[in-house]
Backbone as a ProteinNet text record, in pm:
[ID]
protein_1_A
[PRIMARY]
MSDSAEQSGLVVTEAVPADPSAVEGGGGDAKPKLSPKNYVNLAAYAANIALVYGIGNAGWLGTPTNGDLSDKYQTLVTPNSSAFSIWAVIFMFQGLFAVVQFLPRFRSHPMVADGLSWWYNAVVLTQIGWTISFAYEIVPLSLAFMVLIWLSLMTILYRQYYAKSDGTS
[TERTIARY]
6783.4	6924.6	6944.4	7036.7	7058.9	7136	7125.8	7197.6	7348.3	7400.5	7545.6	7591.8	7508.3	7544.7	7546.1	7448.6	7445	7565.2	7602	7714.4	7846.2	7860.3	7986.3	7991.1	7880	7876	7850	7820	7794.8	7657.3	7650.2	7523.6	7490.9	7375.3	7333.2	7218	7232	7125	7091.4	6971.3	6931.8	6984.7	7020.2	7065	6945.7	6958.6	6853.1	6911.1	6843.8	6897.4	6900.5	7003.6	7017.4	6901.6	6851.2	6739.9	6627	6526.7	6419.2	6343.7	6341.5	6270.2	6345.2	6470.8	6550.7	6527.4	6426.2	6399.9	6256.8	6239.9	6107	6055.6	5925.5	5866.8	5895.3	5897.8	5924.7	5958.8	5990.8	6023.6	6152.4	6159.1	6281.4	6309.1	6207.2	6229.5	6245.3	6284.1	6301.3	6416.3	6390.9	6492.9	6520.9	6647.1	6677.5	6606	6561.2	6494.1	6595	6546.2	6627.5	6631.3	6745.1	6757.4	6766.7	6749.5	6767.1	6905.3	7006.8	7141.9	7143.8	7068.5	7065.1	7012.3	6903.9	6844.3	6933.2	6992.4	7080.2	7205.6	7257.5	7373	7340.5	7221.6	7182.2	7166.7	7101.1	7083.2	7218.9	7308	7441.7	7517.4	7505.8	7571.5	7517.1	7385.4	7324.2	7371.2	7372.9	7420	7567.7	7646.3	7789.8	7818.5	7757.3	7786.7	7735.5	7618.4	7563.3	7649.4	7683.6	7756.8	7905.3	7969.9	8112.8	8135.9	8054.2	8068.6	8023.7	7908.6	7852.1	7938.2	7992.8	8075.5	8219.7	8274	8415.7	8447.7	8356.6	8385.9	8302.7	8180.1	8092.5	8087.6	8145.5	8150.2	8014.9	7925.6	7789.9	7785.1	7884.9	7883.6	7951.7	7987.8	8060.6	8205.8	8251.5	8389.7	8473.5	8604.9	8689.7	8669.9	8695.2	8684.7	8807.9	8801.1	8917.1	9038.5	9016.4	9126.8	9191.5	9108.6	9161.3	9243.4	9192.1	9262.6	9390.5	9386.6	9506.4	9615.9	9577.1	9674.5	9725.7	9639.6	9675.5	9771.1	9745.5	9824.8	9924.6	10029.5	10131.1	10227.1	10241.6	10341.3	10408.9	10499	10565.8	10469.1	10359.1	10264.3	10131.5	10119.5	9995.3	9976.8	9862.9	9840.7	9804.8	9825.7	9780.5	9628.4	9570.2	9424.6	9349.9	9411.3	9345.3	9336.7	9415.5	9411.8	9275.9	9201.4	9070.7	8968.5	9003.7	8912.9	8896.9	8984.6	8971.7	8838.2	8779.5	8651.8	8541	8551.5	8450.5	8451.2	8569.2	8582.3	8534.5	8573	8531.7	8379.7	8318.2	8172.3	8104.1	8162.8	8103.3	8099.6	8210.1	8212.5	8128.6	8122.4	8033.3	7887.5	7854.3	7718.6	7686	7782.2	7764.2	7736.7	7814	7790.1	7650.4	7611.3	7481.8	7366	7380.3	7275.5	7287.5	7406.7	7426.8	7391.9	7413.4	7383	7233.1	7148.6	7005.2	6966.1	7053.5	7021.8	7011.2	6918.2	6899.3	7028.9	7116.3	7240.3	7331.5	7324	7417.3	7353.5	7221.8	7158.9	7183.4	7193.1	7222.3	7350.5	7432.2	7558.7	7646.7	7718.5	7802.2	7902	7949.6	8045	7978	7846.6	7772.4	7717	7644.7	7576.8	7673.6	7778.9	7873.7	8005.5	8052.5	8180.2	8177.4	8071.4	8056.1	7982.9	7876.9	7789.4	7751.6	7774.6	7743.4	7868.3	7981.5	8106.7	8111.8	8039.2	8033.8	7976.5	7877.7	7816	7911.6	7996.3	8099.4	8196.3	8233	8321.1	8254.7	8128	8055.5	8048.7	8012.3	8001.6	8135.7	8242.4	8373.8	8421	8381.9	8414.2	8343.5	8217.7	8142	8204.4	8239.3	8304.5	8436	8514.5	8640.4	8614.8	8517.2	8487.8	8449.5	8363.5	8319.5	8435.4	8510.2	8620.6	8730.6	8757.7	8858.9	8808.5	8679.6	8622.9	8633.6	8616	8628.2	8771.3	8862.8	9005.7	9038.7	8968.5	8999.5	9088.9	9214.4	9307.4	9325.6	9341.1	9355.3	9232.1	9112.4	8991.1	8983.6	9024	9022.5	9121.5	9234.3	9329.1	9266.4	9195.7	9129	9027.8	8952.7	8857.4	8929.1	9043.7	9119.6	9162	9204.5	9242.8	9121	9006	8883.6	8838	8854.8	8822.6	8910.2	9039.3	9133.7	9098.5	9069	9033.7	8905.7	8807.3	8682.8	8707.5	8788.8	8820.9	8899.6	8991.2	9067.7	8977.2	8878.3	8783	8701.6	8659.8	8587.7	8676.2	8799.2	8892.3	8908.4	8926.9	8942.1	8815.5	8699.3	8572.7	8543.2	8575.1	8550.7	8646.7	8766.8	8862.4	8810.3	8745.4	8696.6	8548.3	8479.9	8338	8325.9	8227.4	8203.8	8143.5	8205.7	8157.2	8193.3	8104.2	8132.4	8215	8247.1	8332.4	8264.6	8130.2	8061.3	8015.9	8007.2	7957.5	8061.4
15986.9	15981.8	16027.5	15966.6	16001.7	16131.8	16196.8	16321.8	16302.7	16189.3	16167.3	16150.7	16087.3	16072.2	16207.1	16294.1	16427.3	16509.3	16499.4	16577.4	16534.7	16405	16357.9	16380.6	16423.8	16446.2	16317.4	16207.6	16079	16080.3	16039.9	16031.8	15884.3	15843.4	15704.5	15697.1	15609.7	15590.6	15443	15412.1	15273.2	15224	15095.4	15035.3	15017.4	15059.8	15047.7	14972.8	14864.5	14790	14877.3	14857.3	14934	14906.6	14784.5	14745.3	14694.2	14777.6	14735.5	14613.2	14588.1	14471.6	14342.2	14351	14232.5	14183.5	14238.3	14201.4	14152	14037.2	13984.3	14045	14060.1	14109.4	14256.4	14298	14436.6	14451.4	14569.5	14593.9	14527.3	14484.6	14429.4	14286.4	14215.7	14076.2	14056.6	14161	14151.9	14057.8	13969.1	13873.3	13894.8	13880.9	13891.4	13780.7	13813.4	13715.6	13616.7	13497.4	13400.3	13443.7	13427.2	13463.9	13337.4	13351	13233.8	13170.2	13250.7	13196.2	13093.3	13117.6	13022.6	12886.8	12888.9	12763.9	12694.6	12772.4	12713.9	12654.8	12720.3	12665.4	12528.6	12513.9	12385.9	12279.4	12315.1	12219.8	12181.2	12278.4	12250.6	12154.2	12175.1	12083.9	11942.4	11929.1	11796.7	11729.2	11803.5	11747.7	11710.5	11795.4	11771.7	11643.5	11630	11511.5	11385.2	11393.9	11276.3	11234.5	11329.1	11294.6	11268.3	11352.9	11332.8	11203.8	11180.4	11054.2	10936.5	10950.9	10840.3	10797.8	10894.1	10862.6	10833.4	10920.2	10908.6	10796	10763.9	10660.9	10534.4	10547.6	10431.3	10375.3	10446	10395.9	10382.2	10479	10472.9	10461.1	10513.4	10509.5	10383.8	10293	10173.7	10204	10315.9	10358.5	10327	10329.6	10307.3	10419.3	10386.6	10487.8	10577.6	10689.6	10779.3	10706.5	10620.2	10543.4	10450.9	10383.3	10294.7	10374	10490.1	10572.2	10632.1	10664.8	10714.6	10608.5	10484	10374.1	10352	10374.9	10352.8	10459.5	10585	10696.1	10744.6	10670.4	10705.8	10809.9	10919.5	11021.2	11058.4	11154.1	11197.4	11263.1	11318.4	11388.9	11315.8	11195.4	11120.2	11076	11110.7	11068	10919.8	10862.9	10727.2	10726.4	10614.9	10610.8	10643.4	10618.8	10651.6	10803.3	10880.1	11026.1	11082.9	11008.7	11057	11055.4	10996.8	10999.8	11141.4	11233.7	11374.5	11431.5	11371.2	11420.5	11409.3	11314.1	11304.5	11431.6	11481.3	11604.5	11724.3	11728	11838.3	11842.2	11727.5	11722.2	11758.7	11719.6	11752.5	11904.8	11972.3	12117.5	12189.1	12136.6	12195.5	12179.5	12065	12043.2	12137.8	12158.5	12253	12392.6	12433.5	12562.7	12567.2	12460.8	12459	12477.8	12429.2	12445.2	12580.7	12616	12739	12864.1	12862.1	12980.7	13008	12918.5	12943.2	13016.1	13018.3	13084.9	13235.6	13302.2	13446.3	13526.8	13486.9	13561.6	13561.5	13457	13442.2	13452.4	13437.5	13423.2	13539.7	13660.4	13773	13844.7	13775.9	13833.5	13859.2	13970.6	14002.8	13892.7	13816.6	13709.5	13597.6	13580.4	13480.1	13542.4	13652.6	13714	13772	13837.5	13901.3	13824.3	13773.1	13702.9	13572.9	13495.4	13371.7	13398.2	13478.2	13505.3	13373.6	13362.6	13239.2	13152.2	13192.1	13120.8	12985	12965.6	12832.5	12733.6	12777.3	12691.6	12663	12759.3	12735	12627.6	12633.8	12531.3	12394.4	12387.3	12260.1	12204.9	12288.4	12241.1	12192.4	12262.5	12219.5	12093.6	12075.8	11950.5	11833.3	11853.5	11748.6	11721.3	11826.8	11809.9	11734.7	11768.6	11697.8	11549.6	11521.6	11383	11300.1	11354.8	11281.8	11263.3	11369.9	11358.3	11266.2	11269.6	11180.3	11036.8	11015.9	10880.3	10817.1	10898.5	10848.3	10858.7	10894.8	10901.2	10997.4	11109.3	11216	11314	11279.4	11348.5	11496.6	11534.9	11679	11760	11704.2	11773.6	11780	11671.8	11674.6	11778.1	11795.1	11900.6	12038.5	12058	12187.1	12214.2	12112.8	12130.6	12161.1	12099.6	12128.8	12275.7	12326.8	12468.2	12556.5	12518.5	12596	12591	12476	12467.3	12565.7	12562.4	12651.2	12798.4	12833.6	12973	13015	12926.5	12957.9	12977.2	12891.4	12905.6	13033.6	13067.6	13191.2	13313.6	13305.6	13415.4	13432.5	13321.2	13329.7	13394.4	13351	13407.7	13558.8	13600.7	13742.4	13820.3	13766.8	13836.8	13846.5	13742	13748.2	13844.8	13855.2	13949	14092.5	14120.9	14256.5	14276.3	14174.5	14188	14282.8	14371.1	14461.6	14381.6	14388.2	14314.2	14391.3	14383.1	14452.3	14366.3	14243.6	14156.5	14088	14094.2	14036.3	13893.4	13847.2	13711.5	13629.4
31533.1	31561.3	31704.9	31776	31915.9	31927.3	32047.7	32070.9	32058.3	32109.8	32103.5	31959.7	31874.3	31733.3	31664.8	31700.2	31641.3	31684.8	31810.7	31861.5	31798.3	31769.3	31711.8	31561.5	31503.6	31359.7	31281.5	31351.2	31287.7	31223.9	31099	31028.6	31009.4	31058.1	31048.1	30949	30850.5	30752.1	30745.3	30695.5	30676.8	30543.4	30538.9	30413.9	30322.3	30198.9	30100.4	29981.9	29938	29824.2	29699.5	29617.5	29494.5	29399.9	29400.5	29315.5	29405	29438.8	29528.4	29477.9	29346.6	29294	29324.9	29373.8	29404.1	29546.2	29614.3	29753	29766.3	29834	29861.6	29990.6	30000.7	30126	30145.3	30268.1	30297.4	30443.2	30483.3	30623.5	30664.3	30791.4	30845.9	30803.8	30748.7	30712.6	30561.9	30490.2	30346	30312.5	30216.1	30173	30025.7	29984.6	29841.7	29763.9	29643.4	29559.1	29501.5	29475.6	29402.4	29256.6	29194.2	29053.3	28968.6	28839.1	28751.6	28769.3	28799.6	28819.2	28931.2	29039	29149.9	29104.2	29027.4	28980.9	28877.3	28788.1	28686	28751.4	28855.5	28927.1	28985.6	29044.7	29102.6	28994	28883.8	28773.3	28713.4	28701.9	28647.4	28738.4	28868.7	28962.7	28946.2	28938.7	28924.7	28795.9	28685.8	28557.9	28567	28631.5	28643.2	28720.1	28835.7	28916.3	28847.2	28785.4	28717.8	28600.1	28514.4	28392.3	28417.5	28495.5	28518.9	28597.5	28699.3	28773.1	28686.8	28624.9	28547.4	28430.4	28359.8	28243.2	28285.6	28371.3	28406.8	28503	28594.7	28694.7	28678.7	28629.3	28618.5	28476.5	28379.6	28242.7	28176.3	28199.3	28144.5	27992.6	27924.4	27778.2	27724.1	27815.3	27772.8	27741.7	27790.8	27767.7	27891.8	27877.7	27995.5	28098.4	28224.7	28329.9	28326.5	28397.8	28406	28463	28560.8	28618.9	28517.2	28435.7	28331.3	28229.8	28190.6	28092	28150.8	28277.7	28344.3	28343.2	28366.3	28361.1	28219.2	28120.5	27980.3	27927.8	27962.6	27910.8	28016	28036.6	28135.6	28079.5	28153.2	28122.2	28253.4	28248.6	28370.8	28469.1	28419.2	28507	28523.4	28470	28482.9	28627.6	28687.7	28826	28833.1	28947.3	28974.4	28962.9	28923.8	28906	29034.9	29150.4	29277.4	29300	29225	29240.1	29199.2	29119.5	29076.1	29189.5	29302.1	29417.2	29472.4	29432	29474.5	29427.1	29322.5	29271.9	29375.2	29466.1	29573.2	29656.6	29687.7	29766.4	29683.9	29557.3	29469.3	29457.8	29433.5	29420.8	29552	29664.5	29794.3	29812.7	29781.3	29798.2	29692.9	29572.2	29472.4	29515.7	29573.9	29624.7	29738.7	29827.4	29937	29881	29781.8	29717	29655.3	29584.1	29514.6	29611.6	29734.6	29835.4	29905.3	29948.9	30026.8	29945.8	29815.7	29735.4	29725.4	29779.1	29787.2	29915.2	30013.7	30140	30119.5	30189.3	30170.2	30183.5	30272	30294.6	30172.3	30089.5	29977.7	29839.6	29828.4	29697.1	29602.4	29653.9	29565.3	29608	29686.3	29730.4	29607.9	29605.1	29489.1	29451.1	29548.7	29516.4	29436.6	29453.1	29376.6	29248.9	29264.2	29149.8	29047.8	29095.1	29003.6	28992.8	29105.2	29105.9	29027.4	29046.3	28969.2	28839	28849.8	28736.8	28670.1	28541.7	28469	28450.6	28504.8	28482.1	28550	28659.6	28720.2	28618.4	28544.2	28443.3	28328.2	28295.9	28194.4	28242.8	28369.8	28426.8	28417.1	28454.8	28452	28309.4	28213.7	28075.3	28021.9	28056.4	28008.8	28081.8	28208.8	28278.8	28211.9	28177.9	28109.3	27972.4	27900.3	27770	27781.8	27883.4	27904.5	27933.6	28018.8	28056.2	27934.5	27850.4	27731.5	27633.5	27606.3	27510.2	27561.9	27692.1	27749.4	27748.3	27775.4	27774.8	27636.7	27532.5	27395.2	27342.8	27430.7	27400.7	27285.9	27282.7	27187.3	27264.1	27273.7	27361.9	27327.2	27199.9	27171.5	27215.7	27195.7	27237.6	27390	27457.8	27604.2	27656.7	27587.2	27625.5	27607.5	27497.4	27474.1	27585.4	27626.3	27736.4	27867.6	27889.8	28012.4	28015.4	27902.3	27894.1	27918.8	27861.8	27883.2	28028.8	28094.8	28238.2	28313.9	28285.1	28354.6	28329.3	28204.8	28173.5	28245.5	28251.9	28321.9	28470.9	28530.4	28672.9	28699.8	28610.9	28628.1	28614	28525.9	28510.5	28639	28700.2	28827.9	28933.1	28940.5	29038.8	29018.1	28894.3	28861.2	28897.2	28857.5	28883.1	29032.5	29108.2	29251.4	29319.8	29269.6	29326.9	29313.4	29201.2	29175.6	29206.4	29256.4	29292.7	29411.8	29406.3	29518.3	29631.5	29747.2	29861.2	29988.1	30088.1	30212.2	30306.8	30264.9	30343.4	30459.9	30466.5	30582.2	30557.4	30434.7	30409.6	30339.2
[MASK]
+++++++++++++++++++++++++++++++++++++++++++++++++++++++++++++++++++++++++++++++++++++++++++++++++++++++++++++++++++++++++++++++++++++++++++++++++++++++++++++++++++++++++

């Protein structure tokens, strides 16, 4: 510690991970380990884009597309079939997340490890469930999946709000 730090009463310590087993390597180049959550998040993204796009837009199951069903079920809040193009943007940002969460800076960051936890996968599973139920025109079940998607997203929002973070990443 420098003389000026001692005179000011400033105490400088090195950062030590709470769980030493969560760090690869040692010394100054230590990197957080990848966790199963990182790999499951990537697999969930791949399944989500394949199934939601394949079933909802490409009609892989021989069912109508989301756009066709949107045109069929007109209500006061039914979007135009072109509104489903927003999924391209959603999938792009989910893909960005799926890749970025592998970087050492984010792989064990509290916003990913604790804030998302396994809830991203709950969102993905409910999106897939909604896509299948909507494709088969089981409207009450698709509504239940929509509520579950919303609850899962709200849980992520709540958990990230309370995740311990130093605000640097």
